[in-house]
Amino acid sequence: MANVKHKILILSGKGGVGKSTFSAQLSFALSGQDHQVGLLDVDICGPSIPKMLGLEGQDLHQSNLGWSPIYVESNLGVMSIGFMLPHPDEAVIWRGPRKNGLIKQFLKDVDWGELDYLIVDAPPGTSDEHISIVQFLKATGIDGAVIVTTPQQVSLIDVRKEISFCKKVGIRVLGVVENMSELRQSITDLKFMSTSESGGEVDATELAMKIIRERAPELLNLVACSEVFDRSRGGASGMCLEMGVPFLGKVPLDPQLCRAAEEGVSCFSDEQKCRASAPALKRIMDKLLATI
């Protein structure tokens, strides 16, 4: 850890808010700017990082210097318990002490080399693993935590607890990211349905696109937007104002970003495809790096 310049913890109050997707794409973005980056997946029971970086099936190697990370690029290394499981469907049924022991090994025994950034993808919540991560990282210095949430109240309630946890253990909150803020999708990627006489649904996409191309081709360059979650109470930005923590920005629910995560590739490799999410992620990253 002494060879790591910046350590950033990625937290979420609950699962399913896109924390690992954000961690993976942040790592891709930083490595794309020629930084030396490490991504450490300490979500022991739900290691999704190998899938999101296209590294499923890879095996760990050990040398006299310790464990060697699995490399996506020459400047992006990854470490996860997912590389140790005999099968991706294998459940990790461990008690706290064993989890904490592995976290300590990950932080102590991985030969990262010289790193500009270490991104730590933590499990959701505020469990004993989080206390261990904080204790181990604080010994060598930690820049702070980024908290990922979705706009609805059921998620923001848990984020408030996460912010409270950070304040109690002395970790700086670098900012909150609102993921899935709204659905954004290119008109050309939309699917149109109509109701048949029998009451069933019929795919009318080809007909709709033909009409648009013939009668209103200018619509093909538009992006359709729709609120998915209730934002009547201000969403994450309103909560950040109340709690006095920075708001880093919003990432839309972009099917192309979901596809990039499924395929284990960077959403920045083809920004025409991820034109809703890639610019939003870049703005958030620039804002985040300016605070470190």
Short mmCIF file of C-alpha atoms in Angstrom, two decimals:
data_model
loop_
_atom_site.label_atom_id
_atom_site.label_comp_id
_atom_site.label_asym_id
_atom_site.label_seq_id
_atom_site.Cartn_x
_atom_site.Cartn_y
_atom_site.Cartn_z
CA MET A 1 0.00 0.00 0.00
CA ALA A 2 2.96 2.32 0.48
CA ASN A 3 3.44 2.29 -3.32
CA VAL A 4 -0.12 3.51 -3.95
CA LYS A 5 -0.56 7.28 -4.30
CA HIS A 6 -4.36 7.47 -4.01
CA LYS A 7 -6.85 5.04 -2.46
CA ILE A 8 -10.56 5.50 -3.15
CA LEU A 9 -13.25 3.41 -1.47
CA ILE A 10 -16.50 2.85 -3.43
CA LEU A 11 -19.47 2.28 -1.10
CA SER A 12 -23.23 1.82 -1.32
CA GLY A 13 -25.93 1.62 1.30
CA LYS A 14 -27.64 -1.30 -0.46
CA GLY A 15 -26.98 -3.73 -3.27
CA GLY A 16 -28.14 -3.36 -6.85
CA VAL A 17 -27.43 0.36 -7.24
CA GLY A 18 -24.57 -0.04 -9.74
CA LYS A 19 -21.62 0.33 -7.38
CA SER A 20 -19.51 -2.32 -9.12
CA THR A 21 -20.42 -0.95 -12.56
CA PHE A 22 -19.24 2.49 -11.42
CA SER A 23 -16.03 1.03 -9.93
CA ALA A 24 -15.26 -0.84 -13.17
CA GLN A 25 -15.94 2.11 -15.47
CA LEU A 26 -14.01 4.52 -13.21
CA SER A 27 -11.04 2.15 -13.42
CA PHE A 28 -11.34 1.98 -17.22
CA ALA A 29 -11.50 5.79 -17.41
CA LEU A 30 -8.46 6.33 -15.19
CA SER A 31 -6.37 3.74 -17.04
CA GLY A 32 -7.47 5.36 -20.30
CA GLN A 33 -5.78 8.55 -19.09
CA ASP A 34 -2.49 6.60 -18.73
CA HIS A 35 -2.67 6.30 -14.94
CA GLN A 36 -1.47 3.12 -13.26
CA VAL A 37 -4.67 1.70 -11.74
CA GLY A 38 -5.57 -1.19 -9.46
CA LEU A 39 -9.12 -2.39 -8.84
CA LEU A 40 -9.60 -4.39 -5.65
CA ASP A 41 -12.88 -6.27 -5.26
CA VAL A 42 -13.53 -6.92 -1.56
CA ASP A 43 -17.17 -7.88 -2.02
CA ILE A 44 -16.41 -11.38 -0.73
CA CYS A 45 -19.90 -12.88 -1.14
CA GLY A 46 -20.79 -11.17 -4.44
CA PRO A 47 -17.63 -10.70 -6.53
CA SER A 48 -18.91 -9.25 -9.83
CA ILE A 49 -15.77 -7.34 -10.88
CA PRO A 50 -14.18 -10.24 -12.88
CA LYS A 51 -17.33 -10.37 -15.05
CA MET A 52 -17.47 -6.59 -15.49
CA LEU A 53 -13.87 -6.43 -16.70
CA GLY A 54 -14.04 -9.48 -18.96
CA LEU A 55 -11.78 -11.59 -16.75
CA GLU A 56 -13.97 -14.58 -15.92
CA GLY A 57 -12.10 -17.87 -15.76
CA GLN A 58 -8.72 -16.28 -15.03
CA ASP A 59 -6.50 -17.89 -12.37
CA LEU A 60 -4.36 -16.12 -9.80
CA HIS A 61 -0.59 -16.53 -9.78
CA GLN A 62 1.70 -16.26 -6.80
CA SER A 63 5.38 -15.33 -6.67
CA ASN A 64 7.89 -14.60 -3.93
CA LEU A 65 6.53 -11.02 -3.95
CA GLY A 66 2.93 -12.15 -3.29
CA TRP A 67 -0.19 -12.52 -5.39
CA SER A 68 -0.04 -11.04 -8.87
CA PRO A 69 -3.11 -9.07 -10.05
CA ILE A 70 -4.88 -10.10 -13.25
CA TYR A 71 -4.28 -7.43 -15.89
CA VAL A 72 -6.88 -6.09 -18.32
CA GLU A 73 -4.33 -3.68 -19.77
CA SER A 74 -0.70 -3.14 -18.85
CA ASN A 75 -1.80 -0.29 -16.54
CA LEU A 76 -5.01 -1.83 -15.10
CA GLY A 77 -4.70 -4.71 -12.63
CA VAL A 78 -7.55 -6.47 -10.83
CA MET A 79 -7.78 -8.58 -7.68
CA SER A 80 -10.93 -10.43 -6.57
CA ILE A 81 -11.97 -13.53 -4.67
CA GLY A 82 -13.82 -14.40 -7.89
CA PHE A 83 -10.47 -15.58 -9.32
CA MET A 84 -10.16 -18.11 -6.48
CA LEU A 85 -13.52 -19.83 -6.88
CA PRO A 86 -13.59 -23.17 -8.72
CA HIS A 87 -16.85 -22.16 -10.43
CA PRO A 88 -18.59 -18.76 -10.88
CA ASP A 89 -21.74 -20.16 -9.19
CA GLU A 90 -19.82 -21.24 -6.10
CA ALA A 91 -21.17 -19.61 -2.90
CA VAL A 92 -18.75 -18.11 -0.37
CA ILE A 93 -20.12 -19.15 3.04
CA TRP A 94 -17.66 -17.59 5.48
CA ARG A 95 -17.90 -16.07 8.92
CA GLY A 96 -16.58 -12.58 9.63
CA PRO A 97 -13.06 -13.48 10.85
CA ARG A 98 -12.27 -15.45 7.69
CA LYS A 99 -13.56 -12.60 5.47
CA ASN A 100 -11.49 -10.08 7.39
CA GLY A 101 -8.42 -12.29 7.06
CA LEU A 102 -8.76 -12.39 3.28
CA ILE A 103 -9.29 -8.61 3.09
CA LYS A 104 -6.08 -8.15 5.09
CA GLN A 105 -4.26 -10.50 2.70
CA PHE A 106 -5.59 -8.59 -0.32
CA LEU A 107 -4.27 -5.32 1.10
CA LYS A 108 -0.97 -6.74 2.36
CA ASP A 109 0.07 -9.52 -0.01
CA VAL A 110 -0.87 -8.33 -3.52
CA ASP A 111 2.09 -7.14 -5.60
CA TRP A 112 0.50 -4.09 -7.24
CA GLY A 113 3.76 -2.35 -7.99
CA GLU A 114 3.62 1.44 -8.31
CA LEU A 115 0.00 2.63 -8.54
CA ASP A 116 -1.50 6.06 -9.10
CA TYR A 117 -4.96 4.92 -8.02
CA LEU A 118 -6.33 1.95 -6.11
CA ILE A 119 -10.12 1.66 -6.45
CA VAL A 120 -11.62 -0.52 -3.70
CA ASP A 121 -15.06 -1.95 -4.50
CA ALA A 122 -16.59 -2.69 -1.09
CA PRO A 123 -19.69 -4.79 -0.31
CA PRO A 124 -22.95 -2.92 0.37
CA GLY A 125 -23.85 -1.83 3.88
CA THR A 126 -21.78 -1.06 6.99
CA SER A 127 -20.68 -4.50 8.21
CA ASP A 128 -17.55 -5.72 9.96
CA GLU A 129 -15.80 -6.00 6.58
CA HIS A 130 -16.10 -2.24 6.17
CA ILE A 131 -14.56 -1.65 9.60
CA SER A 132 -11.65 -3.93 8.63
CA ILE A 133 -11.14 -2.20 5.26
CA VAL A 134 -11.10 1.22 6.91
CA GLN A 135 -8.74 0.14 9.70
CA PHE A 136 -6.27 -1.47 7.30
CA LEU A 137 -6.34 1.37 4.74
CA LYS A 138 -6.17 4.21 7.26
CA ALA A 139 -2.79 2.90 8.41
CA THR A 140 -1.32 3.86 5.02
CA GLY A 141 -3.64 6.76 4.19
CA ILE A 142 -6.94 6.80 2.30
CA ASP A 143 -8.24 9.69 0.21
CA GLY A 144 -11.89 8.99 1.00
CA ALA A 145 -15.07 7.29 -0.15
CA VAL A 146 -17.46 7.69 -3.06
CA ILE A 147 -21.01 6.56 -2.29
CA VAL A 148 -23.23 5.28 -5.10
CA THR A 149 -27.03 5.41 -4.86
CA THR A 150 -30.21 5.50 -6.91
CA PRO A 151 -32.72 8.39 -6.61
CA GLN A 152 -35.53 6.68 -4.72
CA GLN A 153 -36.01 7.10 -0.98
CA VAL A 154 -35.51 3.41 -0.15
CA SER A 155 -31.93 3.74 -1.39
CA LEU A 156 -31.26 7.21 0.04
CA ILE A 157 -32.28 6.08 3.54
CA ASP A 158 -29.42 3.55 3.46
CA VAL A 159 -27.01 6.11 1.97
CA ARG A 160 -27.59 8.38 4.97
CA LYS A 161 -26.40 5.51 7.17
CA GLU A 162 -23.35 5.07 4.93
CA ILE A 163 -22.48 8.78 5.29
CA SER A 164 -22.94 8.48 9.05
CA PHE A 165 -20.61 5.45 9.05
CA CYS A 166 -17.91 7.41 7.17
CA LYS A 167 -18.12 10.29 9.63
CA LYS A 168 -17.89 7.96 12.63
CA VAL A 169 -14.81 6.12 11.36
CA GLY A 170 -13.11 9.29 10.09
CA ILE A 171 -13.33 8.66 6.34
CA ARG A 172 -13.82 11.69 4.13
CA VAL A 173 -16.86 11.50 1.84
CA LEU A 174 -15.49 12.54 -1.55
CA GLY A 175 -19.00 12.69 -2.96
CA VAL A 176 -22.23 10.92 -3.84
CA VAL A 177 -23.06 9.59 -7.32
CA GLU A 178 -26.69 9.21 -8.34
CA ASN A 179 -26.87 6.21 -10.64
CA MET A 180 -29.88 5.30 -12.81
CA SER A 181 -31.12 8.88 -12.46
CA GLU A 182 -33.35 8.47 -15.51
CA LEU A 183 -33.65 6.20 -18.52
CA ARG A 184 -31.85 7.62 -21.54
CA GLN A 185 -31.92 5.75 -24.83
CA SER A 186 -31.39 6.65 -28.46
CA ILE A 187 -34.58 6.63 -30.52
CA THR A 188 -32.98 4.06 -32.81
CA ASP A 189 -32.52 1.67 -29.87
CA LEU A 190 -36.15 1.84 -28.72
CA LYS A 191 -38.56 -1.04 -29.19
CA PHE A 192 -42.18 -0.19 -30.07
CA MET A 193 -45.13 -2.44 -29.23
CA SER A 194 -48.78 -2.37 -30.29
CA THR A 195 -51.83 -4.25 -29.04
CA SER A 196 -53.31 -6.88 -31.36
CA GLU A 197 -57.02 -7.58 -31.78
CA SER A 198 -56.71 -10.59 -29.50
CA GLY A 199 -55.30 -8.38 -26.73
CA GLY A 200 -51.71 -9.59 -27.05
CA GLU A 201 -48.66 -7.49 -27.87
CA VAL A 202 -47.13 -7.24 -31.32
CA ASP A 203 -43.66 -5.91 -32.14
CA ALA A 204 -44.21 -2.72 -34.15
CA THR A 205 -40.59 -1.52 -34.12
CA GLU A 206 -39.96 -1.99 -37.84
CA LEU A 207 -43.16 -0.12 -38.77
CA ALA A 208 -42.46 2.73 -36.33
CA MET A 209 -38.87 3.17 -37.53
CA LYS A 210 -40.00 3.16 -41.16
CA ILE A 211 -42.49 5.96 -40.44
CA ILE A 212 -39.87 7.99 -38.55
CA ARG A 213 -37.28 7.59 -41.32
CA GLU A 214 -39.77 8.63 -44.00
CA ARG A 215 -41.67 11.40 -42.26
CA ALA A 216 -39.45 12.74 -39.45
CA PRO A 217 -35.80 11.62 -39.97
CA GLU A 218 -34.57 14.40 -37.66
CA LEU A 219 -35.99 12.38 -34.74
CA LEU A 220 -33.33 9.69 -35.31
CA ASN A 221 -30.72 11.91 -33.61
CA LEU A 222 -32.80 12.40 -30.45
CA VAL A 223 -32.41 10.63 -27.11
CA ALA A 224 -35.57 9.52 -25.31
CA CYS A 225 -35.64 10.29 -21.56
CA SER A 226 -37.95 8.92 -18.88
CA GLU A 227 -38.02 9.15 -15.08
CA VAL A 228 -37.74 5.63 -13.67
CA PHE A 229 -37.70 6.43 -9.95
CA ASP A 230 -39.62 9.00 -7.91
CA ARG A 231 -37.47 12.13 -7.55
CA SER A 232 -40.12 14.32 -5.93
CA ARG A 233 -37.99 14.74 -2.79
CA GLY A 234 -34.91 15.95 -4.63
CA GLY A 235 -33.04 12.66 -5.09
CA ALA A 236 -29.37 12.38 -4.14
CA SER A 237 -28.58 16.06 -4.76
CA GLY A 238 -31.23 17.13 -2.24
CA MET A 239 -29.93 14.66 0.33
CA CYS A 240 -26.35 15.90 -0.16
CA LEU A 241 -27.47 19.47 0.58
CA GLU A 242 -29.14 18.31 3.79
CA MET A 243 -26.15 16.28 4.97
CA GLY A 244 -23.41 18.64 3.84
CA VAL A 245 -21.54 16.27 1.51
CA PRO A 246 -20.49 16.87 -2.13
CA PHE A 247 -22.73 15.74 -4.97
CA LEU A 248 -20.63 14.46 -7.88
CA GLY A 249 -23.37 14.05 -10.48
CA LYS A 250 -25.88 11.76 -12.14
CA VAL A 251 -25.40 8.73 -14.37
CA PRO A 252 -28.45 7.87 -16.50
CA LEU A 253 -29.82 4.38 -16.85
CA ASP A 254 -28.28 3.62 -20.22
CA PRO A 255 -28.88 0.16 -21.78
CA GLN A 256 -25.56 0.54 -23.65
CA LEU A 257 -23.72 0.97 -20.34
CA CYS A 258 -25.48 -2.14 -19.00
CA ARG A 259 -24.36 -3.99 -22.13
CA ALA A 260 -20.75 -2.81 -21.68
CA ALA A 261 -20.79 -4.13 -18.08
CA GLU A 262 -22.19 -7.48 -19.23
CA GLU A 263 -19.52 -7.77 -21.92
CA GLY A 264 -16.72 -6.65 -19.60
CA VAL A 265 -15.63 -3.69 -21.75
CA SER A 266 -15.14 0.03 -21.26
CA CYS A 267 -18.08 2.29 -22.12
CA PHE A 268 -15.46 4.80 -23.30
CA SER A 269 -14.18 2.55 -26.10
CA ASP A 270 -17.17 3.54 -28.25
CA GLU A 271 -18.71 6.74 -26.93
CA GLN A 272 -21.17 6.88 -29.84
CA LYS A 273 -22.83 3.80 -28.37
CA CYS A 274 -22.69 5.00 -24.76
CA ARG A 275 -23.41 8.62 -25.63
CA ALA A 276 -25.81 8.99 -22.69
CA SER A 277 -23.60 7.53 -19.93
CA ALA A 278 -19.95 8.00 -21.00
CA PRO A 279 -19.99 11.86 -20.89
CA ALA A 280 -21.78 11.78 -17.52
CA LEU A 281 -19.18 9.39 -16.08
CA LYS A 282 -16.35 11.55 -17.42
CA ARG A 283 -17.76 14.68 -15.76
CA ILE A 284 -18.09 12.81 -12.45
CA MET A 285 -14.53 11.50 -12.70
CA ASP A 286 -13.11 14.97 -13.42
CA LYS A 287 -15.02 16.40 -10.46
CA LEU A 288 -13.82 13.56 -8.23
CA LEU A 289 -10.15 13.90 -9.18
CA ALA A 290 -10.32 17.67 -8.57
CA THR A 291 -11.23 16.98 -4.91
CA ILE A 292 -8.34 14.59 -4.21
#
